[in-house]
Every structure is written in C-alpha cells, then in structure tokens.
Amino acid sequence: MKILLAEIAKHMVDYSDQVSVRETDGAHTIVLELAVAKQDIGKILGIRGRNIQAIRTLMAAVSGKINKRIVVELIE
C-alpha cells in the first residue's frame, strides 16, 4: 500500500524526490501519512479536494483485498 501511494503521488508532483509515505499498521486500520514538498500540496489536494479524494477512493478499493480500512492523511 505504501509503495502504491508513493508512486501515485510521485507522478502528480513536481518535486518527486520529496515524496515520502509513512505507514502505521493497526489491528483493523492502516494509516498512510503522505508528505510532499510545500509547493506540491495544492497538486495533491486538487480543486475542491478532488485529487486527494480520488487517491483515498483508490486506496479504499485496494483495501478490500486485505480486509483492513486504509486512511490516507496529507502531512504539511
């Protein structure tokens, strides 16, 4: 999950070398914290949050295979 989120984010931003994802695994939930360069936050968010919502939807679709809930947080 961590690698998938990192690859999606790297293709959306200008400073792909500054993309990092931290994964915290719980009993029923995986929390993925996405950190990008300050200049790229707007590109990840998108207009009215559409990009980040699309990313969260993709991760939720993938989470069905592992029977855990995935939460994607954008870190500034």
PDB file of C-alpha atoms in Angstrom:
ATOM      1  CA  MET A   1       0.000   0.000   0.000  1.00  0.00           C
ATOM      2  CA  LYS A   2       2.821   2.331   0.906  1.00  0.00           C
ATOM      3  CA  ILE A   3       4.553   1.831  -2.440  1.00  0.00           C
ATOM      4  CA  LEU A   4       1.332   2.294  -4.410  1.00  0.00           C
ATOM      5  CA  LEU A   5       0.558   5.603  -2.692  1.00  0.00           C
ATOM      6  CA  ALA A   6       4.134   6.838  -3.165  1.00  0.00           C
ATOM      7  CA  GLU A   7       4.102   6.032  -6.891  1.00  0.00           C
ATOM      8  CA  ILE A   8       0.752   7.753  -7.437  1.00  0.00           C
ATOM      9  CA  ALA A   9       1.952  10.865  -5.617  1.00  0.00           C
ATOM     10  CA  LYS A  10       5.323  10.966  -7.416  1.00  0.00           C
ATOM     11  CA  HIS A  11       3.569  11.160 -10.785  1.00  0.00           C
ATOM     12  CA  MET A  12       1.405  14.076  -9.653  1.00  0.00           C
ATOM     13  CA  VAL A  13       4.039  16.447  -8.229  1.00  0.00           C
ATOM     14  CA  ASP A  14       6.992  18.484  -9.480  1.00  0.00           C
ATOM     15  CA  TYR A  15       9.374  17.547  -6.640  1.00  0.00           C
ATOM     16  CA  SER A  16       9.036  13.766  -6.688  1.00  0.00           C
ATOM     17  CA  ASP A  17      12.222  13.287  -4.666  1.00  0.00           C
ATOM     18  CA  GLN A  18      10.495  14.892  -1.653  1.00  0.00           C
ATOM     19  CA  VAL A  19       7.569  12.455  -1.581  1.00  0.00           C
ATOM     20  CA  SER A  20       7.523  10.182   1.447  1.00  0.00           C
ATOM     21  CA  VAL A  21       4.937   7.842   2.916  1.00  0.00           C
ATOM     22  CA  ARG A  22       4.866   6.582   6.487  1.00  0.00           C
ATOM     23  CA  GLU A  23       2.731   3.547   7.292  1.00  0.00           C
ATOM     24  CA  THR A  24       1.237   2.763  10.692  1.00  0.00           C
ATOM     25  CA  ASP A  25      -0.392  -0.642  10.890  1.00  0.00           C
ATOM     26  CA  GLY A  26      -3.137  -1.321  13.429  1.00  0.00           C
ATOM     27  CA  ALA A  27      -5.452  -4.253  14.091  1.00  0.00           C
ATOM     28  CA  HIS A  28      -8.164  -3.147  11.653  1.00  0.00           C
ATOM     29  CA  THR A  29      -6.713   0.018  10.114  1.00  0.00           C
ATOM     30  CA  ILE A  30      -3.658   1.109   8.154  1.00  0.00           C
ATOM     31  CA  VAL A  31      -2.794   4.808   8.344  1.00  0.00           C
ATOM     32  CA  LEU A  32      -0.715   6.157   5.453  1.00  0.00           C
ATOM     33  CA  GLU A  33       0.806   9.598   6.027  1.00  0.00           C
ATOM     34  CA  LEU A  34       1.768  11.274   2.755  1.00  0.00           C
ATOM     35  CA  ALA A  35       4.325  14.076   2.909  1.00  0.00           C
ATOM     36  CA  VAL A  36       5.174  16.197  -0.141  1.00  0.00           C
ATOM     37  CA  ALA A  37       7.015  19.454  -0.798  1.00  0.00           C
ATOM     38  CA  LYS A  38       5.184  22.576   0.305  1.00  0.00           C
ATOM     39  CA  GLN A  39       4.879  23.710  -3.329  1.00  0.00           C
ATOM     40  CA  ASP A  40       3.147  20.448  -4.296  1.00  0.00           C
ATOM     41  CA  ILE A  41       0.405  20.305  -1.659  1.00  0.00           C
ATOM     42  CA  GLY A  42      -2.054  22.042  -3.988  1.00  0.00           C
ATOM     43  CA  LYS A  43      -1.424  19.475  -6.718  1.00  0.00           C
ATOM     44  CA  ILE A  44      -2.151  16.606  -4.364  1.00  0.00           C
ATOM     45  CA  LEU A  45      -5.277  18.289  -2.994  1.00  0.00           C
ATOM     46  CA  GLY A  46      -6.636  19.377  -6.369  1.00  0.00           C
ATOM     47  CA  ILE A  47      -9.586  21.665  -6.973  1.00  0.00           C
ATOM     48  CA  ARG A  48     -12.063  21.265  -4.102  1.00  0.00           C
ATOM     49  CA  GLY A  49     -10.070  18.267  -2.850  1.00  0.00           C
ATOM     50  CA  ARG A  50     -10.863  16.089  -5.843  1.00  0.00           C
ATOM     51  CA  ASN A  51      -7.357  14.649  -6.263  1.00  0.00           C
ATOM     52  CA  ILE A  52      -6.919  13.607  -2.626  1.00  0.00           C
ATOM     53  CA  GLN A  53     -10.437  12.179  -2.625  1.00  0.00           C
ATOM     54  CA  ALA A  54      -9.623  10.129  -5.740  1.00  0.00           C
ATOM     55  CA  ILE A  55      -6.462   8.821  -4.064  1.00  0.00           C
ATOM     56  CA  ARG A  56      -8.450   7.864  -0.961  1.00  0.00           C
ATOM     57  CA  THR A  57     -11.038   6.097  -3.126  1.00  0.00           C
ATOM     58  CA  LEU A  58      -8.333   4.075  -4.900  1.00  0.00           C
ATOM     59  CA  MET A  59      -6.762   3.073  -1.608  1.00  0.00           C
ATOM     60  CA  ALA A  60     -10.177   2.080  -0.224  1.00  0.00           C
ATOM     61  CA  ALA A  61     -10.758  -0.130  -3.264  1.00  0.00           C
ATOM     62  CA  VAL A  62      -7.419  -1.854  -2.745  1.00  0.00           C
ATOM     63  CA  SER A  63      -8.065  -2.292   0.977  1.00  0.00           C
ATOM     64  CA  GLY A  64     -10.858  -4.749   0.247  1.00  0.00           C
ATOM     65  CA  LYS A  65      -8.296  -7.431  -0.561  1.00  0.00           C
ATOM     66  CA  ILE A  66      -6.599  -7.196   2.830  1.00  0.00           C
ATOM     67  CA  ASN A  67      -9.753  -6.688   4.928  1.00  0.00           C
ATOM     68  CA  LYS A  68      -8.412  -3.558   6.602  1.00  0.00           C
ATOM     69  CA  ARG A  69      -9.501   0.069   6.403  1.00  0.00           C
ATOM     70  CA  ILE A  70      -6.935   2.437   4.880  1.00  0.00           C
ATOM     71  CA  VAL A  71      -6.760   6.070   5.976  1.00  0.00           C
ATOM     72  CA  VAL A  72      -4.709   8.497   3.855  1.00  0.00           C
ATOM     73  CA  GLU A  73      -3.537  11.663   5.596  1.00  0.00           C
ATOM     74  CA  LEU A  74      -1.723  14.532   3.892  1.00  0.00           C
ATOM     75  CA  ILE A  75       1.070  15.934   6.076  1.00  0.00           C
ATOM     76  CA  GLU A  76       2.215  19.518   5.564  1.00  0.00           C
TER      77      GLU A  76
END
